[in-house]
Amino acid sequence: IKYSEIFLNQLKVLARKLKNKKLNAPRLKVSQSQIDDAYTFFPYQLTEDQKSVLNHVFEDFASGSPMMRMVQGDVGCGKTTVAIIAALFQLQAKKQVAIMCPTEALARQHAQTFSKVLEKKNFNIALLLGSTKPKDKKVIAEHLKDGSIDLIIGTHSLIQDSVEFSHLSLAIIDEQHK
């Protein structure tokens, strides 16, 4: 019975991948010089595993098909670094990026991290949480819709009906929301 469940699960994953291959997505080519520049944003060298995952992400960006990729690893292994670099290239291409976190604390932490690493690029970064005041939520929603927010970080509040994007190109879902 367990084998059948696993087999059916794998068939569902394969069917989803095949369906996504038929869909179109904007192509984004990333040059080696852009990659080298992005790596300088960090005060440490990226690991070979991080570089390998990023190469797969860049291939997905250039493929013209929607990307569905799960990055797994222990706490502290550098998944956030991968997310920042992937987001950076979409942001530089004038696209919007959304990052959904399972808790407000993690969303705030990501907002601080992304803001610190990307501060020299002058992207408009916003934080949308369940605890955000309704008045502020409305302003954020307006700015997302008109495209003046480049990067939004938040909780499940990002998937409310009132939240519309101008040109969302990359959604990163952290941890439990996968």
PDB file of N, CA and C in Angstrom, residues 3 13 24 26 30 33 42 44 52 54 56 61-62 64 72 74 80 95 105 109 130 133 142 151 154 164 170:
ATOM      1  N   TYR A   3       3.940   1.548  -1.060  1.00  0.00           N
ATOM      2  CA  TYR A   3       4.584   1.677  -2.372  1.00  0.00           C
ATOM      3  C   TYR A   3       3.634   2.331  -3.370  1.00  0.00           C
ATOM      4  N   VAL A  13       3.669  14.309  -9.346  1.00  0.00           N
ATOM      5  CA  VAL A  13       4.778  15.250  -9.514  1.00  0.00           C
ATOM      6  C   VAL A  13       5.205  15.301 -10.975  1.00  0.00           C
ATOM      7  N   ASN A  24       4.352  28.900 -20.673  1.00  0.00           N
ATOM      8  CA  ASN A  24       5.424  29.836 -21.005  1.00  0.00           C
ATOM      9  C   ASN A  24       5.712  30.752 -19.829  1.00  0.00           C
ATOM     10  N   PRO A  26       8.573  34.165 -18.863  1.00  0.00           N
ATOM     11  CA  PRO A  26       9.622  35.030 -19.428  1.00  0.00           C
ATOM     12  C   PRO A  26      11.001  34.410 -19.234  1.00  0.00           C
ATOM     13  N   VAL A  30      21.254  34.971 -17.387  1.00  0.00           N
ATOM     14  CA  VAL A  30      22.161  35.543 -16.402  1.00  0.00           C
ATOM     15  C   VAL A  30      23.586  35.277 -16.865  1.00  0.00           C
ATOM     16  N   SER A  33      29.403  37.302 -15.545  1.00  0.00           N
ATOM     17  CA  SER A  33      29.845  38.518 -14.852  1.00  0.00           C
ATOM     18  C   SER A  33      28.778  38.983 -13.847  1.00  0.00           C
ATOM     19  N   PHE A  42      28.219  39.152  -0.514  1.00  0.00           N
ATOM     20  CA  PHE A  42      28.327  38.399   0.728  1.00  0.00           C
ATOM     21  C   PHE A  42      29.762  38.407   1.252  1.00  0.00           C
ATOM     22  N   TYR A  44      31.354  36.196   2.581  1.00  0.00           N
ATOM     23  CA  TYR A  44      31.854  34.825   2.629  1.00  0.00           C
ATOM     24  C   TYR A  44      31.752  34.212   1.234  1.00  0.00           C
ATOM     25  N   SER A  52      25.884  25.225  -7.172  1.00  0.00           N
ATOM     26  CA  SER A  52      25.221  24.218  -8.000  1.00  0.00           C
ATOM     27  C   SER A  52      23.708  24.475  -8.051  1.00  0.00           C
ATOM     28  N   LEU A  54      22.195  27.315  -7.520  1.00  0.00           N
ATOM     29  CA  LEU A  54      21.988  28.553  -8.276  1.00  0.00           C
ATOM     30  C   LEU A  54      22.119  28.320  -9.779  1.00  0.00           C
ATOM     31  N   HIS A  56      21.271  25.655 -11.354  1.00  0.00           N
ATOM     32  CA  HIS A  56      19.990  25.060 -11.755  1.00  0.00           C
ATOM     33  C   HIS A  56      18.900  26.133 -11.836  1.00  0.00           C
ATOM     34  N   PHE A  61      15.534  29.884 -15.079  1.00  0.00           N
ATOM     35  CA  PHE A  61      15.210  31.252 -15.506  1.00  0.00           C
ATOM     36  C   PHE A  61      15.290  31.392 -17.024  1.00  0.00           C
ATOM     37  N   ALA A  62      16.264  30.740 -17.623  1.00  0.00           N
ATOM     38  CA  ALA A  62      16.497  30.877 -19.062  1.00  0.00           C
ATOM     39  C   ALA A  62      15.634  29.924 -19.893  1.00  0.00           C
ATOM     40  N   GLY A  64      12.348  29.408 -20.191  1.00  0.00           N
ATOM     41  CA  GLY A  64      11.073  29.823 -20.774  1.00  0.00           C
ATOM     42  C   GLY A  64       9.889  29.059 -20.229  1.00  0.00           C
ATOM     43  N   GLN A  72      16.377  22.098  -0.306  1.00  0.00           N
ATOM     44  CA  GLN A  72      16.359  21.535   1.039  1.00  0.00           C
ATOM     45  C   GLN A  72      17.731  21.662   1.675  1.00  0.00           C
ATOM     46  N   ASP A  74      19.779  21.833   5.950  1.00  0.00           N
ATOM     47  CA  ASP A  74      19.703  22.104   7.380  1.00  0.00           C
ATOM     48  C   ASP A  74      19.672  23.599   7.639  1.00  0.00           C
ATOM     49  N   THR A  80      18.966  30.823   2.399  1.00  0.00           N
ATOM     50  CA  THR A  80      18.598  32.238   2.264  1.00  0.00           C
ATOM     51  C   THR A  80      19.529  32.946   1.293  1.00  0.00           C
ATOM     52  N   LYS A  95      11.379  42.944 -12.291  1.00  0.00           N
ATOM     53  CA  LYS A  95      10.274  42.060 -11.941  1.00  0.00           C
ATOM     54  C   LYS A  95      10.060  42.099 -10.429  1.00  0.00           C
ATOM     55  N   ALA A 105       7.876  36.266  12.770  1.00  0.00           N
ATOM     56  CA  ALA A 105       9.262  36.439  13.211  1.00  0.00           C
ATOM     57  C   ALA A 105      10.240  36.135  12.083  1.00  0.00           C
ATOM     58  N   GLN A 109      12.774  38.657  10.077  1.00  0.00           N
ATOM     59  CA  GLN A 109      14.200  38.320   9.947  1.00  0.00           C
ATOM     60  C   GLN A 109      14.627  38.372   8.487  1.00  0.00           C
ATOM     61  N   GLY A 130       0.180  39.477   9.000  1.00  0.00           N
ATOM     62  CA  GLY A 130      -1.182  39.452   9.511  1.00  0.00           C
ATOM     63  C   GLY A 130      -1.432  40.590  10.484  1.00  0.00           C
ATOM     64  N   LYS A 133      -1.354  46.839  10.107  1.00  0.00           N
ATOM     65  CA  LYS A 133      -2.594  47.598  10.247  1.00  0.00           C
ATOM     66  C   LYS A 133      -3.340  47.634   8.919  1.00  0.00           C
ATOM     67  N   GLU A 142      -1.843  48.589  -2.829  1.00  0.00           N
ATOM     68  CA  GLU A 142      -1.844  49.536  -3.948  1.00  0.00           C
ATOM     69  C   GLU A 142      -0.475  49.606  -4.612  1.00  0.00           C
ATOM     70  N   LEU A 151      10.055  44.049  -3.918  1.00  0.00           N
ATOM     71  CA  LEU A 151      10.181  42.815  -3.144  1.00  0.00           C
ATOM     72  C   LEU A 151       9.252  42.892  -1.949  1.00  0.00           C
ATOM     73  N   GLY A 154       6.445  38.418   3.502  1.00  0.00           N
ATOM     74  CA  GLY A 154       5.319  38.336   4.409  1.00  0.00           C
ATOM     75  C   GLY A 154       4.957  36.921   4.784  1.00  0.00           C
ATOM     76  N   GLU A 164      -2.660  41.928  -5.172  1.00  0.00           N
ATOM     77  CA  GLU A 164      -2.419  41.723  -6.600  1.00  0.00           C
ATOM     78  C   GLU A 164      -1.045  42.294  -6.944  1.00  0.00           C
ATOM     79  N   LEU A 170       8.852  35.889  -9.398  1.00  0.00           N
ATOM     80  CA  LEU A 170       9.441  34.842  -8.560  1.00  0.00           C
ATOM     81  C   LEU A 170       8.751  34.839  -7.208  1.00  0.00           C
TER      82      LEU A 170
END
